[in-house]
Amino acid sequence: MLEAENVVLRYARPDGGQQIVLDHVNLTIEQGERWAVIGPSGCGKSSLLHLLAGLAQPNSGEVVYQGQQLKKPHPEISVILQEYGLFPWKTVAQNVALPLLLQKRQKKEIKERTNDLLQMLQLGEHAKKYPAQLSGGQRQRIGIARSLAVRPKFVVCDEAVSALDVSIQSQIINLLQDLKEQQNLTYLFITHDLSVVRYVSDRIGVMYLGNMVELAPAQEIFDRPMHPYTQALIAAIPTVDSRDGELKIIEGDIPSPVNPPVGCKFHTRCDYCTEICRHVMPEWEEISSGHFAACHHMHEISG
């Protein structure tokens, strides 16, 4: 359905130099899949979202949607924004109707579609209220309704549940899954929260400082992580059977994306680092069917 092929994205710096935000990233999303891209702040997740939604263009490589190069926003691609992305001075109904207004749909169609969505997402009684009058979960449902207004086929969820209470997160995740089944949607979740993505994704890509360091079916990421960064992320997930009450943490700070390390970008924080890691970027390798990683020592690590 959608492919990113060796995409590179650079931003101009105030000093006249360039910062590489995405460094030869590849991914393929099949129709009906639930994809997730995880990684820390500043790793390039949001920039990747912009490319896959047609909101930005790569400096090299290309994004292909349904066989056509994606050069601008596509009517079949929609985004659920972080922190809801609602206009506080517009009512619930006006927020949901906005994409249809921008597409200059007929008034009758706009009214019918908006009402249908409000009923579908249990917002009908709140149509004339303003976002500030509603709870976080209700505001997120408004964002979801708005993203579905144009009947998209591919939906990008940008930290769609990160601002919500855990119990509300579950409600929204279940809602998204129901909508997927009802409307045959394809999802891409952009997030930093591994404990959420294991329940919402079929495949997971792990990013670090602009590079995809591992990509695999979701269960495989948790059962058999091959990159040291992925292993560290999973080791840091809280579990009910933690005996000492302490979580494992990744030592050191994330290097500046303006001046990333030479070689493997994770080597400054990696327990397995050797001389080659400091000088040579590891190659992207398929370990097993659909499971890729980039690490000089992953075969030794995996045993």
Coordinates of C-alpha atoms in Angstrom, one line a residue:
M1 CA 0.0 0.0 0.0
L2 CA 2.8 2.4 1.0
E3 CA 6.5 2.3 0.7
A4 CA 9.4 4.5 1.8
E5 CA 12.4 3.7 -0.3
N6 CA 15.8 5.0 1.0
V7 CA 14.3 8.3 2.1
V8 CA 16.8 10.9 3.3
L9 CA 15.5 14.2 4.9
R10 CA 17.8 17.1 5.8
Y11 CA 17.0 20.4 7.4
A12 CA 19.1 23.5 7.0
R13 CA 20.8 24.7 10.2
P14 CA 21.1 28.4 11.2
D15 CA 24.9 28.1 10.8
G16 CA 24.5 27.2 7.2
G17 CA 25.1 23.5 7.6
Q18 CA 22.6 20.6 7.3
Q19 CA 21.1 18.2 9.8
I20 CA 20.2 14.7 8.6
V21 CA 16.8 13.9 10.2
L22 CA 16.1 10.7 8.3
D23 CA 19.0 8.6 7.0
H24 CA 18.1 6.1 4.3
V25 CA 14.9 4.8 5.9
N26 CA 13.0 1.9 4.3
L27 CA 9.6 0.5 5.1
T28 CA 6.7 -1.3 3.3
I29 CA 3.2 -1.2 4.7
E30 CA 0.6 -3.7 3.3
Q31 CA -3.1 -2.9 3.1
G32 CA -4.9 -3.7 6.3
E33 CA -1.7 -3.8 8.4
R34 CA -1.2 -2.1 11.8
W35 CA 2.3 -0.7 11.8
A36 CA 4.1 1.1 14.6
V37 CA 7.3 3.2 14.6
I38 CA 8.9 3.7 18.0
G39 CA 11.8 5.6 19.3
P40 CA 12.9 8.5 21.6
S41 CA 12.1 12.2 21.0
G42 CA 14.3 13.6 18.2
C43 CA 14.8 10.2 16.5
G44 CA 12.9 11.3 13.3
K45 CA 9.5 9.8 14.0
S46 CA 7.5 13.0 13.4
S47 CA 9.5 13.8 10.3
L48 CA 8.8 10.3 8.9
L49 CA 5.1 10.9 9.6
H50 CA 5.2 14.1 7.5
L51 CA 6.8 12.2 4.6
L52 CA 4.3 9.3 4.8
A53 CA 1.3 11.7 5.0
G54 CA 2.6 13.7 2.0
L55 CA 3.2 16.8 4.1
A56 CA 6.9 17.0 3.2
Q57 CA 9.2 15.7 0.5
P58 CA 12.5 13.8 1.0
N59 CA 15.8 15.1 -0.2
S60 CA 16.4 11.8 -1.8
G61 CA 14.6 8.5 -2.1
E62 CA 10.8 8.4 -2.5
V63 CA 7.5 7.6 -0.8
V64 CA 5.1 5.6 -3.0
Y65 CA 1.4 5.2 -2.2
Q66 CA -0.7 2.7 -4.2
G67 CA 2.0 2.6 -6.9
Q68 CA 2.2 6.4 -7.3
Q69 CA 4.9 8.7 -5.9
L70 CA 3.5 10.7 -3.0
K71 CA 4.3 14.4 -3.7
K72 CA 1.5 16.1 -1.8
P73 CA -1.2 15.2 0.8
H74 CA -3.4 12.4 -0.5
P75 CA -7.2 12.3 0.2
E76 CA -7.0 8.7 1.2
I77 CA -4.4 9.5 3.9
S78 CA -5.4 11.0 7.2
V79 CA -3.6 11.9 10.5
I80 CA -4.8 11.7 14.1
L81 CA -2.7 14.4 15.8
Q82 CA -0.9 14.3 19.1
E83 CA -2.7 16.3 21.8
Y84 CA -5.9 16.1 19.7
G85 CA -5.0 19.0 17.4
L86 CA -8.5 20.6 17.9
F87 CA -9.4 24.2 17.3
P88 CA -10.7 25.4 20.7
W89 CA -12.9 28.2 19.2
K90 CA -14.8 25.7 17.1
T91 CA -17.6 23.4 18.3
V92 CA -17.2 19.6 18.2
A93 CA -19.3 19.4 15.0
Q94 CA -17.3 22.2 13.4
N95 CA -14.0 20.5 14.2
V96 CA -15.2 17.2 12.7
A97 CA -16.5 18.9 9.6
L98 CA -13.4 20.9 8.9
P99 CA -11.7 18.4 6.4
L100 CA -14.9 18.3 4.4
L101 CA -15.1 22.1 4.3
L102 CA -11.6 22.3 3.1
Q103 CA -12.4 19.8 0.3
K104 CA -15.4 22.0 -0.6
R105 CA -18.0 19.3 -0.2
Q106 CA -21.7 20.0 -0.5
K107 CA -23.4 21.3 2.6
K108 CA -25.8 18.4 2.7
E109 CA -23.0 15.9 2.5
I110 CA -21.0 17.7 5.2
K111 CA -23.9 17.7 7.6
E112 CA -24.8 14.1 7.0
R113 CA -21.2 12.8 7.3
T114 CA -20.5 14.9 10.4
N115 CA -23.7 13.6 12.1
D116 CA -22.9 10.0 11.2
L117 CA -19.4 10.3 12.7
L118 CA -20.6 12.0 15.8
Q119 CA -23.0 9.2 16.4
M120 CA -20.5 6.5 15.5
L121 CA -18.0 7.8 18.1
Q122 CA -20.7 8.6 20.7
L123 CA -20.3 12.3 20.5
G124 CA -23.8 13.2 19.2
E125 CA -24.9 14.9 22.4
H126 CA -21.8 17.0 22.5
A127 CA -22.0 18.4 18.9
K128 CA -22.5 22.0 20.0
K129 CA -20.0 22.0 22.8
Y130 CA -16.4 23.2 22.7
P131 CA -13.4 21.0 23.2
A132 CA -12.5 22.5 26.6
Q133 CA -15.9 21.3 27.9
L134 CA -15.0 17.7 27.3
S135 CA -12.7 15.0 28.8
G136 CA -9.4 13.9 27.3
G137 CA -10.9 10.7 25.9
Q138 CA -13.8 12.6 24.3
R139 CA -11.4 15.1 22.7
Q140 CA -9.4 12.3 21.3
R141 CA -12.6 10.8 19.8
I142 CA -13.2 14.2 18.2
G143 CA -9.8 13.9 16.6
I144 CA -10.5 10.4 15.4
A145 CA -13.9 11.5 13.9
R146 CA -12.2 14.3 12.1
S147 CA -9.5 12.1 10.7
L148 CA -12.2 9.7 9.4
A149 CA -14.4 12.4 7.8
V150 CA -12.9 12.1 4.3
R151 CA -13.2 8.3 4.4
P152 CA -9.4 7.6 4.4
K153 CA -7.8 4.2 3.7
F154 CA -4.5 4.9 5.5
V155 CA -4.5 6.6 9.0
V156 CA -1.3 7.8 10.7
C157 CA -1.7 8.1 14.5
D158 CA 0.8 10.5 16.0
E159 CA 1.1 9.6 19.7
A160 CA -2.7 9.2 19.6
V161 CA -3.0 7.9 23.2
S162 CA 0.1 9.2 24.9
A163 CA -1.7 12.1 26.7
L164 CA -4.4 9.9 28.0
D165 CA -5.0 8.1 31.3
V166 CA -4.2 4.4 31.0
S167 CA -7.8 3.3 31.3
I168 CA -8.8 5.8 28.6
Q169 CA -5.9 4.6 26.4
S170 CA -7.5 1.1 26.4
Q171 CA -10.8 2.6 25.3
I172 CA -9.3 4.5 22.4
I173 CA -7.1 1.5 21.4
N174 CA -10.2 -0.7 21.3
L175 CA -12.1 1.9 19.3
L176 CA -9.3 2.2 16.7
Q177 CA -9.4 -1.6 16.4
D178 CA -13.1 -1.6 15.9
L179 CA -12.9 1.1 13.3
K180 CA -10.2 -0.8 11.5
E181 CA -12.4 -3.8 11.1
Q182 CA -15.5 -1.8 10.2
Q183 CA -13.8 0.4 7.6
N184 CA -10.9 -1.8 6.4
L185 CA -8.3 0.8 7.6
T186 CA -4.6 0.6 7.5
Y187 CA -2.8 2.2 10.5
L188 CA 0.6 3.6 11.3
F189 CA 1.2 4.4 14.9
I190 CA 4.0 6.9 15.8
T191 CA 4.9 6.5 19.4
H192 CA 7.6 6.2 22.1
D193 CA 5.6 3.8 24.2
L194 CA 6.4 0.1 23.7
S195 CA 3.8 -1.0 26.2
V196 CA 1.1 0.4 23.9
V197 CA 2.4 -0.8 20.5
R198 CA 2.4 -4.5 21.4
Y199 CA -1.4 -4.3 21.5
V200 CA -1.9 -2.2 18.4
S201 CA 0.6 -3.3 15.8
D202 CA 1.3 -6.2 13.5
R203 CA 4.8 -4.9 12.6
I204 CA 7.2 -2.6 14.5
G205 CA 10.0 -0.4 13.3
V206 CA 12.5 0.9 15.9
M207 CA 14.3 4.2 15.2
Y208 CA 17.3 5.9 16.7
L209 CA 18.8 9.2 15.6
G210 CA 17.3 9.1 12.1
N211 CA 18.0 5.4 11.4
M212 CA 15.7 2.4 11.4
V213 CA 17.7 0.0 13.6
E214 CA 15.3 -2.9 13.7
L215 CA 12.1 -3.9 11.9
A216 CA 10.1 -7.1 12.6
P217 CA 6.6 -8.6 13.3
A218 CA 5.4 -7.2 16.6
Q219 CA 5.6 -10.4 18.6
E220 CA 9.1 -11.1 17.2
I221 CA 10.3 -7.7 18.5
F222 CA 9.3 -8.7 22.0
D223 CA 10.3 -12.4 21.8
R224 CA 13.5 -12.0 19.9
P225 CA 14.9 -8.4 19.8
M226 CA 18.2 -8.4 17.9
H227 CA 19.4 -4.8 18.2
P228 CA 20.9 -3.7 21.5
Y229 CA 18.7 -0.6 21.6
T230 CA 15.5 -2.6 21.1
Q231 CA 16.7 -5.0 23.8
A232 CA 17.3 -2.1 26.2
L233 CA 13.8 -0.7 25.4
I234 CA 12.1 -3.9 26.2
A235 CA 14.1 -4.5 29.3
A236 CA 12.9 -1.1 30.6
I237 CA 9.2 -1.9 30.3
P238 CA 7.6 -2.2 33.7
T239 CA 6.4 -5.7 34.6
V240 CA 4.3 -7.0 37.5
D241 CA 6.9 -9.6 38.4
S242 CA 9.9 -7.2 38.8
R243 CA 11.6 -8.4 42.0
D244 CA 13.9 -5.6 42.9
G245 CA 11.5 -2.8 42.0
E246 CA 14.0 -1.1 39.7
L247 CA 13.8 -0.9 36.0
K248 CA 16.8 -1.3 33.7
I249 CA 17.8 2.0 32.1
I250 CA 19.9 2.8 29.1
E251 CA 23.1 4.5 30.3
G252 CA 24.2 7.9 28.9
D253 CA 22.3 10.6 27.0
I254 CA 21.1 10.5 23.5
P255 CA 23.7 12.3 21.3
S256 CA 22.8 15.6 19.6
P257 CA 21.1 14.9 16.2
V258 CA 22.9 18.0 14.9
N259 CA 26.2 16.2 15.4
P260 CA 25.5 12.5 15.7
P261 CA 28.3 9.9 16.3
V262 CA 30.3 8.4 13.5
G263 CA 29.7 4.7 12.8
C264 CA 26.8 3.1 14.6
K265 CA 24.9 6.0 16.2
F266 CA 24.0 3.9 19.3
H267 CA 27.6 3.0 20.1
T268 CA 28.0 5.7 22.7
R269 CA 25.4 4.0 24.9
C270 CA 25.9 0.3 23.9
D271 CA 27.3 -2.4 26.2
Y272 CA 28.5 -4.4 23.1
C273 CA 30.4 -1.6 21.5
T274 CA 33.8 -2.5 19.8
E275 CA 36.1 -0.5 17.6
I276 CA 34.2 -1.3 14.4
C277 CA 31.1 0.2 15.9
R278 CA 32.9 3.6 16.4
H279 CA 33.9 3.9 12.8
V280 CA 31.6 1.8 10.5
M281 CA 27.8 2.1 10.0
P282 CA 26.4 -1.4 10.3
E283 CA 24.5 -2.7 7.3
W284 CA 20.8 -3.4 7.2
E285 CA 20.4 -7.2 7.3
E286 CA 17.5 -9.6 7.1
I287 CA 17.9 -12.1 9.9
S288 CA 14.8 -14.1 9.3
S289 CA 11.7 -13.7 7.2
G290 CA 10.5 -10.1 7.7
H291 CA 13.0 -9.4 10.6
F292 CA 15.7 -6.8 9.8
A293 CA 18.3 -5.2 12.0
A294 CA 21.5 -3.2 11.7
C295 CA 24.2 -4.2 14.2
H296 CA 27.7 -5.4 13.9
H297 CA 27.3 -7.9 16.8
M298 CA 23.7 -9.0 16.7
H299 CA 24.5 -12.6 15.9
E300 CA 26.9 -12.8 18.8
I301 CA 24.3 -11.0 21.1
S302 CA 21.5 -13.4 20.1
G303 CA 23.6 -16.4 20.8

